[in-house]
mmCIF file of C-alpha atoms in Angstrom:
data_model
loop_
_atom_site.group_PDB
_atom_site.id
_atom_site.type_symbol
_atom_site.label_atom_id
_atom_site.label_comp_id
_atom_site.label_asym_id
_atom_site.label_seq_id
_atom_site.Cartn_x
_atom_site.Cartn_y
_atom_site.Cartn_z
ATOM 1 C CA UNK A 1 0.000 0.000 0.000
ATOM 2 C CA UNK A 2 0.867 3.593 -1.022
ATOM 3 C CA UNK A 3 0.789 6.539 1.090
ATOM 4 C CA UNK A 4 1.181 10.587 0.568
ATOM 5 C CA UNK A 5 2.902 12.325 4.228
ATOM 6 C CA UNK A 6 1.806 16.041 3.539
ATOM 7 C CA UNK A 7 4.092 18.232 5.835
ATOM 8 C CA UNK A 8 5.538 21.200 6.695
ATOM 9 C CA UNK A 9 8.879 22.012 8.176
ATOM 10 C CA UNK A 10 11.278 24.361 9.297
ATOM 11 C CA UNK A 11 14.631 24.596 7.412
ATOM 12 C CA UNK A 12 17.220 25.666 10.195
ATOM 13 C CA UNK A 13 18.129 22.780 11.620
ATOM 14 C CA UNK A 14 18.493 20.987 8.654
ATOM 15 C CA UNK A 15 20.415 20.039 5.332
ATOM 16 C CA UNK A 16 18.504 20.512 3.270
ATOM 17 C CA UNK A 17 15.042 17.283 2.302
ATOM 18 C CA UNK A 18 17.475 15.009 0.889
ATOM 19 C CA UNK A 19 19.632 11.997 2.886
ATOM 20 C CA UNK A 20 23.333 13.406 3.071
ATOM 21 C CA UNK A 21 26.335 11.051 4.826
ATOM 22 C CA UNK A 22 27.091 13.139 7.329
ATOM 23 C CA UNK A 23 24.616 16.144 7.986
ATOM 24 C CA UNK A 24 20.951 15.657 9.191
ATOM 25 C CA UNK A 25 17.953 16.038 6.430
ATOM 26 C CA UNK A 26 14.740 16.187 7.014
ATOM 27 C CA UNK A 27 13.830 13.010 4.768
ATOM 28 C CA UNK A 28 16.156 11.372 7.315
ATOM 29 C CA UNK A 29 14.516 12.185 10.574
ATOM 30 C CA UNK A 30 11.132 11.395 8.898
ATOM 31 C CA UNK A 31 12.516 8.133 8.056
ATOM 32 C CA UNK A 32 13.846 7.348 11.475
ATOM 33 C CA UNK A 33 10.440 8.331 13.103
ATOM 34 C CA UNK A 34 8.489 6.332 10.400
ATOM 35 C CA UNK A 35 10.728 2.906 10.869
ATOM 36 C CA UNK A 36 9.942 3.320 14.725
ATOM 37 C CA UNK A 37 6.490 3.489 14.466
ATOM 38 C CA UNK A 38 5.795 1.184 11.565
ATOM 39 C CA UNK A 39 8.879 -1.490 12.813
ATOM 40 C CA UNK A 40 10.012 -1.644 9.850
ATOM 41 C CA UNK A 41 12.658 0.381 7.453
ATOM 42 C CA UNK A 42 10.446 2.835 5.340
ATOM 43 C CA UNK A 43 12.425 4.788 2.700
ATOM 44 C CA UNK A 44 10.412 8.142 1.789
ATOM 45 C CA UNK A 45 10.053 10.165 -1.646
ATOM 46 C CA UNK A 46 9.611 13.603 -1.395
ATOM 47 C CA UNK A 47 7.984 15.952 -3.896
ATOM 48 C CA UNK A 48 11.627 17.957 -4.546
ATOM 49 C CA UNK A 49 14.504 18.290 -2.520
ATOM 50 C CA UNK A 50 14.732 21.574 -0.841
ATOM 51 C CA UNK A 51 18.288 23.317 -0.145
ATOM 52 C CA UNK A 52 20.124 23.578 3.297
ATOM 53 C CA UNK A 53 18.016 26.333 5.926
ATOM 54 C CA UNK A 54 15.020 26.637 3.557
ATOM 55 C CA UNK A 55 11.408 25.902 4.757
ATOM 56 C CA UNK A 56 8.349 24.500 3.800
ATOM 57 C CA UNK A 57 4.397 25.428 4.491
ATOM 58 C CA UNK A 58 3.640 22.540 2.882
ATOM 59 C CA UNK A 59 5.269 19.567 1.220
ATOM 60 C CA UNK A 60 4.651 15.457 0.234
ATOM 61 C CA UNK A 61 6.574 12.918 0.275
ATOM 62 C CA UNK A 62 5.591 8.791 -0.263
ATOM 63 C CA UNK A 63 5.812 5.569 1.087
ATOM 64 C CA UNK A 64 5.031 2.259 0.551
ATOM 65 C CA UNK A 65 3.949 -0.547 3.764
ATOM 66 C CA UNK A 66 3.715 -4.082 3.472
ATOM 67 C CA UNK A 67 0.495 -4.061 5.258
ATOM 68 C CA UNK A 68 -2.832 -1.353 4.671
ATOM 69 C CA UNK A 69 -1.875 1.115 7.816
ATOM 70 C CA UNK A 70 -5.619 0.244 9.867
ATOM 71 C CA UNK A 71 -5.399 3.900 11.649
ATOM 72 C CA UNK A 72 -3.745 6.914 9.337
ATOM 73 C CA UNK A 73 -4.784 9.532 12.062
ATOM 74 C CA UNK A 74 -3.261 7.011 14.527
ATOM 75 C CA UNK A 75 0.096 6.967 12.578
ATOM 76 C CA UNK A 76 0.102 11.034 11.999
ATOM 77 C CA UNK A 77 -0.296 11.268 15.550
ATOM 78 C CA UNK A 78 2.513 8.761 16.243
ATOM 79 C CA UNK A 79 4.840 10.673 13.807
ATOM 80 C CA UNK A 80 4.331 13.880 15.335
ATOM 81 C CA UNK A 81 4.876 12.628 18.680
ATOM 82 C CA UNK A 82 8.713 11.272 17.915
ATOM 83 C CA UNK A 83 9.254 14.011 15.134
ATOM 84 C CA UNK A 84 11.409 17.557 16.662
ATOM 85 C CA UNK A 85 9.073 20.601 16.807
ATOM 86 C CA UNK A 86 9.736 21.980 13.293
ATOM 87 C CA UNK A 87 8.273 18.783 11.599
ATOM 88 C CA UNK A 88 4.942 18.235 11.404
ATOM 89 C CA UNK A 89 2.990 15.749 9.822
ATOM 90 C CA UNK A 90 -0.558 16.680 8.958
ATOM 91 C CA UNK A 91 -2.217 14.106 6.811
ATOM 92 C CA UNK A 92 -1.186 10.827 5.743
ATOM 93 C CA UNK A 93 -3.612 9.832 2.435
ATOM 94 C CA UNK A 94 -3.841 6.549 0.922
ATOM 95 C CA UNK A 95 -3.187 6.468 -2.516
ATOM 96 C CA UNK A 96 -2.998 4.409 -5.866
ATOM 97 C CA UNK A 97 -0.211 1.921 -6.200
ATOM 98 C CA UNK A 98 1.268 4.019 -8.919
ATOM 99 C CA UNK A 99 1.088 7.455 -7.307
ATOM 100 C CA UNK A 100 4.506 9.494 -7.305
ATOM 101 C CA UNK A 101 4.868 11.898 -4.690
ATOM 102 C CA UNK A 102 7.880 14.283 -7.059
ATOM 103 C CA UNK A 103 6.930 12.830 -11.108
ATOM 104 C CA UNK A 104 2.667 13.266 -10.539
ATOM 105 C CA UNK A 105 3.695 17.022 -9.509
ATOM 106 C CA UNK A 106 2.045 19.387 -12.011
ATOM 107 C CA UNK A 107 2.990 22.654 -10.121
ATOM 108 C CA UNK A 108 4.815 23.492 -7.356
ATOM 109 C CA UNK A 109 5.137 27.302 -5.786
ATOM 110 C CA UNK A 110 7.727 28.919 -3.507
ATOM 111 C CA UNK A 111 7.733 32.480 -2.023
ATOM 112 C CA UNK A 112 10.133 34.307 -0.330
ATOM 113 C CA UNK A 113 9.519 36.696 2.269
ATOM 114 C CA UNK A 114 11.560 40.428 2.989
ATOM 115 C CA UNK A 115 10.761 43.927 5.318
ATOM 116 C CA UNK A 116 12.225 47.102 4.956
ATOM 117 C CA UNK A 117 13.552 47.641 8.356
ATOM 118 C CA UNK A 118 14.481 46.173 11.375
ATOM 119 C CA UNK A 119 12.326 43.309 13.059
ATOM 120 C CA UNK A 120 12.776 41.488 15.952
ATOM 121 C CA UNK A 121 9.185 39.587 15.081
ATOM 122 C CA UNK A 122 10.645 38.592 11.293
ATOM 123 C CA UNK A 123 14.133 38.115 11.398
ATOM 124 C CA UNK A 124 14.131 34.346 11.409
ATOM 125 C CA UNK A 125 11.648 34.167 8.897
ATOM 126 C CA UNK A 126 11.843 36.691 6.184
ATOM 127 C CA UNK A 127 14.804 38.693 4.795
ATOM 128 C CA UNK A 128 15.311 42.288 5.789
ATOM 129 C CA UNK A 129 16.258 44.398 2.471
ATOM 130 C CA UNK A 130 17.124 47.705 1.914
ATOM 131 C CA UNK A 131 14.191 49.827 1.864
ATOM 132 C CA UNK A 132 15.350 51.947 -1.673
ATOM 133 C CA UNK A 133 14.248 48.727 -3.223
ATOM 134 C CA UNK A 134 11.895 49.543 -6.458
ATOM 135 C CA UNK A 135 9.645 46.380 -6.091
ATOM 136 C CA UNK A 136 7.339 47.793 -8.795
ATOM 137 C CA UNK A 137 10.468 47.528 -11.473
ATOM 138 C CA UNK A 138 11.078 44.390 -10.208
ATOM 139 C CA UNK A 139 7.785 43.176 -10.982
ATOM 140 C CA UNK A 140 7.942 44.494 -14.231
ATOM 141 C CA UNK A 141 11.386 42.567 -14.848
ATOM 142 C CA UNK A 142 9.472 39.639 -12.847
ATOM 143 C CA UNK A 143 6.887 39.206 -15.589
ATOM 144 C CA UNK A 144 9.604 38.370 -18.395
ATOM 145 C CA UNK A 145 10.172 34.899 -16.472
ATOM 146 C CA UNK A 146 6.983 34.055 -18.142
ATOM 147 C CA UNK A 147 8.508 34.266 -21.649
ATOM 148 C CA UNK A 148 11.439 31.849 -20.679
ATOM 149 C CA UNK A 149 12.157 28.190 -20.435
ATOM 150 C CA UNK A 150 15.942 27.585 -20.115
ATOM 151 C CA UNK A 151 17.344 28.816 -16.363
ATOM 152 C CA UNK A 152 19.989 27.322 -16.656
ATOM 153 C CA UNK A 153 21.300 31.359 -15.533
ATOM 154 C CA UNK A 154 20.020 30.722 -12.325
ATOM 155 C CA UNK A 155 20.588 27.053 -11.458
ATOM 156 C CA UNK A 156 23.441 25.558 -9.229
ATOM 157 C CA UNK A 157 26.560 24.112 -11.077
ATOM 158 C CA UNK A 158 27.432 20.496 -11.627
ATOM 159 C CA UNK A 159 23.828 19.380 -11.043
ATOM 160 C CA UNK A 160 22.517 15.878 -12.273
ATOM 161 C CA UNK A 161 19.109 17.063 -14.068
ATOM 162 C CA UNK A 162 18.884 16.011 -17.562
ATOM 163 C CA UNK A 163 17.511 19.686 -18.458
ATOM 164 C CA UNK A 164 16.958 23.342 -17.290
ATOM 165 C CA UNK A 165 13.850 24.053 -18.812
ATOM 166 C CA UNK A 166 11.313 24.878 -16.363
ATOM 167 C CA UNK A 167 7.532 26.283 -17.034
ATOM 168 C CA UNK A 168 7.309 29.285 -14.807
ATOM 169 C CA UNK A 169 3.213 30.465 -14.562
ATOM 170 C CA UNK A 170 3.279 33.188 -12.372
ATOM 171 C CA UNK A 171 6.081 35.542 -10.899
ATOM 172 C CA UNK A 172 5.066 38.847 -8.540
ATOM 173 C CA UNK A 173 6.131 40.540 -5.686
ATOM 174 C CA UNK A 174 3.027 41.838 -3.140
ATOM 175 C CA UNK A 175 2.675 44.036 -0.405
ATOM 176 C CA UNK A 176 1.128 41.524 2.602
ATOM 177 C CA UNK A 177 -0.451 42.492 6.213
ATOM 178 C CA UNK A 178 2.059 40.097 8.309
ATOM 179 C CA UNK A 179 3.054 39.776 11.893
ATOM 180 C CA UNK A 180 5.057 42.921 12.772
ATOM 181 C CA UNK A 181 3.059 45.946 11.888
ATOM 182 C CA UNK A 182 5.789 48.208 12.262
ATOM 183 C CA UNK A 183 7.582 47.377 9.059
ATOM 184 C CA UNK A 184 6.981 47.162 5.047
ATOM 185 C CA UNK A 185 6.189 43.439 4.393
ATOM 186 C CA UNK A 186 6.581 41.752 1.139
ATOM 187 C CA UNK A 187 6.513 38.365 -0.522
ATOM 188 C CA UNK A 188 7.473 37.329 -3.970
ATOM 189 C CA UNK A 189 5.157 34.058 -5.503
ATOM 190 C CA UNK A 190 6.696 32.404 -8.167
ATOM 191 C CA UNK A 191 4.963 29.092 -9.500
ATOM 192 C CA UNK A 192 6.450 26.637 -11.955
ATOM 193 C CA UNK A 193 5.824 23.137 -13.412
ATOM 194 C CA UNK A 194 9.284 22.449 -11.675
ATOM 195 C CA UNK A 195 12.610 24.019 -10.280
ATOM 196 C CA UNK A 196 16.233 23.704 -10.796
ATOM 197 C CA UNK A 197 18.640 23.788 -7.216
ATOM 198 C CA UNK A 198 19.393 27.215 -6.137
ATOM 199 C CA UNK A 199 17.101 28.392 -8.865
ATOM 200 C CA UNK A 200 14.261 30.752 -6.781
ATOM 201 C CA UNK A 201 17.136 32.634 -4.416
ATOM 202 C CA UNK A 202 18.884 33.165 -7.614
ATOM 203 C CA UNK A 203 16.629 34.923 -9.359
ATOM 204 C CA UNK A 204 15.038 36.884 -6.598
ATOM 205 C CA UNK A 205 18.949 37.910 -6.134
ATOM 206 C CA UNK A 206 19.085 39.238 -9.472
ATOM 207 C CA UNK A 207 15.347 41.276 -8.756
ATOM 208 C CA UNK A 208 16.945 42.920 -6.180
ATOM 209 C CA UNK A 209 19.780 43.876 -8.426
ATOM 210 C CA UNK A 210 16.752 45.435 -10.512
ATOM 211 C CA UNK A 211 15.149 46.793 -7.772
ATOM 212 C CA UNK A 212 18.514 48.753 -6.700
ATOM 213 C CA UNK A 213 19.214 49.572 -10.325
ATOM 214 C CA UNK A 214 22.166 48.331 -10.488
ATOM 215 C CA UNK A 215 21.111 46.408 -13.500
ATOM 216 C CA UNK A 216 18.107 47.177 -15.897
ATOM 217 C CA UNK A 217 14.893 44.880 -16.943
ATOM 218 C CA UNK A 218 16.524 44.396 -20.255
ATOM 219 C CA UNK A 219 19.631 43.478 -18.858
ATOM 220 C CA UNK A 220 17.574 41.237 -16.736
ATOM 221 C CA UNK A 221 16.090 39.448 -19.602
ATOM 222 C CA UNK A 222 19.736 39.295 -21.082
ATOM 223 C CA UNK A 223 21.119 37.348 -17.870
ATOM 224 C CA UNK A 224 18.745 34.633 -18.826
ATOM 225 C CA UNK A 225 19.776 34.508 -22.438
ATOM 226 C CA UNK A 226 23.207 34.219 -21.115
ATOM 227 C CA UNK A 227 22.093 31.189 -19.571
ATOM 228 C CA UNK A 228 25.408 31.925 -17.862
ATOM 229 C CA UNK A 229 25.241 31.058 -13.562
ATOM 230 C CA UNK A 230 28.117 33.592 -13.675
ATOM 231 C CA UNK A 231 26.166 36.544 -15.483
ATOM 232 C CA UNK A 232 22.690 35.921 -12.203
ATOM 233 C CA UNK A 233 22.622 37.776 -9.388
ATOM 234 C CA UNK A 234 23.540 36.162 -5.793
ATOM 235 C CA UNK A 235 22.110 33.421 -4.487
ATOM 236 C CA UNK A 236 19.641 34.943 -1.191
ATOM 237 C CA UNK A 237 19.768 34.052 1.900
ATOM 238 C CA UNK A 238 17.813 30.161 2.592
ATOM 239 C CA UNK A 239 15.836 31.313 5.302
ATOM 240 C CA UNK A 240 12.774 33.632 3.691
ATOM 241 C CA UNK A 241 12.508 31.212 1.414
ATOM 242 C CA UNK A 242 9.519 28.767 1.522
ATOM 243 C CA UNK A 243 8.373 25.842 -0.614
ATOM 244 C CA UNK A 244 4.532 26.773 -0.274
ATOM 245 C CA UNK A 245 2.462 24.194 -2.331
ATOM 246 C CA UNK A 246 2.611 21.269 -4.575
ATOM 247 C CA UNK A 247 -0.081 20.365 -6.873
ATOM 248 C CA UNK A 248 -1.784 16.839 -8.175
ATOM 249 C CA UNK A 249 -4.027 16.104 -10.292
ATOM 250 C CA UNK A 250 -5.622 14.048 -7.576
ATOM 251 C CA UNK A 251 -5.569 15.815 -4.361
#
């Protein structure tokens, strides 16, 4: 039997989603928590592997067991009981045989979260930026993402992906009502049929080198031509940045 974890986590304390040989993941710690309840070793697939510090509202992973689990809320309850305070499970779903928790994805969004001045509330959680930042000429640069496929301009080196096209469907920066009301919040959203390592910090680092002018939008758009890592902007900080939903066509 096949089953979806939907999750969230924070990224701090981690290395990243995926298994590395000597650093603690969350897949890991999932695993561990899963193979004490269930007795038995459970390997997990998650919907995308997230990089070192960054978060996630809400993410899936899979899992087969030998035996149909009787209780599911039983087993989320379980989970969460052994799992650290910035994992939580919050539904386990039975699902087809077939079902792929990262290949059945048809969307997935991140957004990344910044305030224009100091916050003792947000600091953790969202980046502070410099408050010169022109967030309305970095939506307008934001919008050209739309007309791209190759990102290859703002993906990590050396990875193992077979391409760097990606589908992007939406890209914007907002103004948001958040939890310190004594600072300028804002969050970019940027949704895509699927995302290359380092790719979302990159490009919100080169918006912000729109949003300071230090480059224009057509220089923007020229960056992704390059399809050059070298030509991108730097790579933000992992901790604002938040995988927020994954989509299926049957959840």
């Amino acid at each position: 039997m096949r089953y979806f974890l939907k999750l969230s986590f924070q990224g701090a304390e981690y290395h990243g989603w995926q298994i590395q040989p000597n650093d603690v993941s969350v897949q890991e710690t999932i695993e561990k928590a899963l193979a004490m309840v269930l007795r038995a070793t459970t390997p997990i697939t998650g919907a995308g592997r997230t990089d070192a510090g960054v978060n996630a509202m809400t993410m899936y992973a899979h899992f087969d067991s030998a035996t149909p689990i009787a209780d599911v809320d039983l087993l989320k309850r379980s989970l969460n009981g052994i799992l650290p305070q910035d994992i939580a499970i919050h539904d386990v779903i039975p699902v087809d045989a077939s079902a792929h928790a990262r290949f059945d994805a048809t969307a997935r969004t991140y957004k990344y979260f910044a305030h224009t001045a100091k916050s003792a509330l947000l600091r953790t959680m969202s980046w502070q930026c410099n408050p010169r930042l022109d967030f309305e000429l970095m939506n307008e640069a934001a919008k050209h993402l739309l007309r791209y496929e190759d990102f290859t301009s703002f993906s990590k080196l050396h990875t193992d992906v077979k391409t760097n096209n990606c589908h992007v469907t939406h890209a914007c920066w907002q103004r948001y009502d958040g939890i310190d009301s004594h600072v300028e919040q804002w969050v970019f959203t940027i949704t895509a049929d699927r995302f290359l390592r380092n790719m979302v910090r990159a490009i919100v680092g080169t918006l912000v080198d729109v949003g300071m002018r230090k480059i224009s939008v057509e220089e923007f758009c020229g960056i992704i031509e390059k399809k050059d890592r070298c030509a991108a902007g730097t790579s933000m900080p992992a901790h604002a940045l938040y995988l927020w939903d994954v989509e299926y066509p049957y959840l």
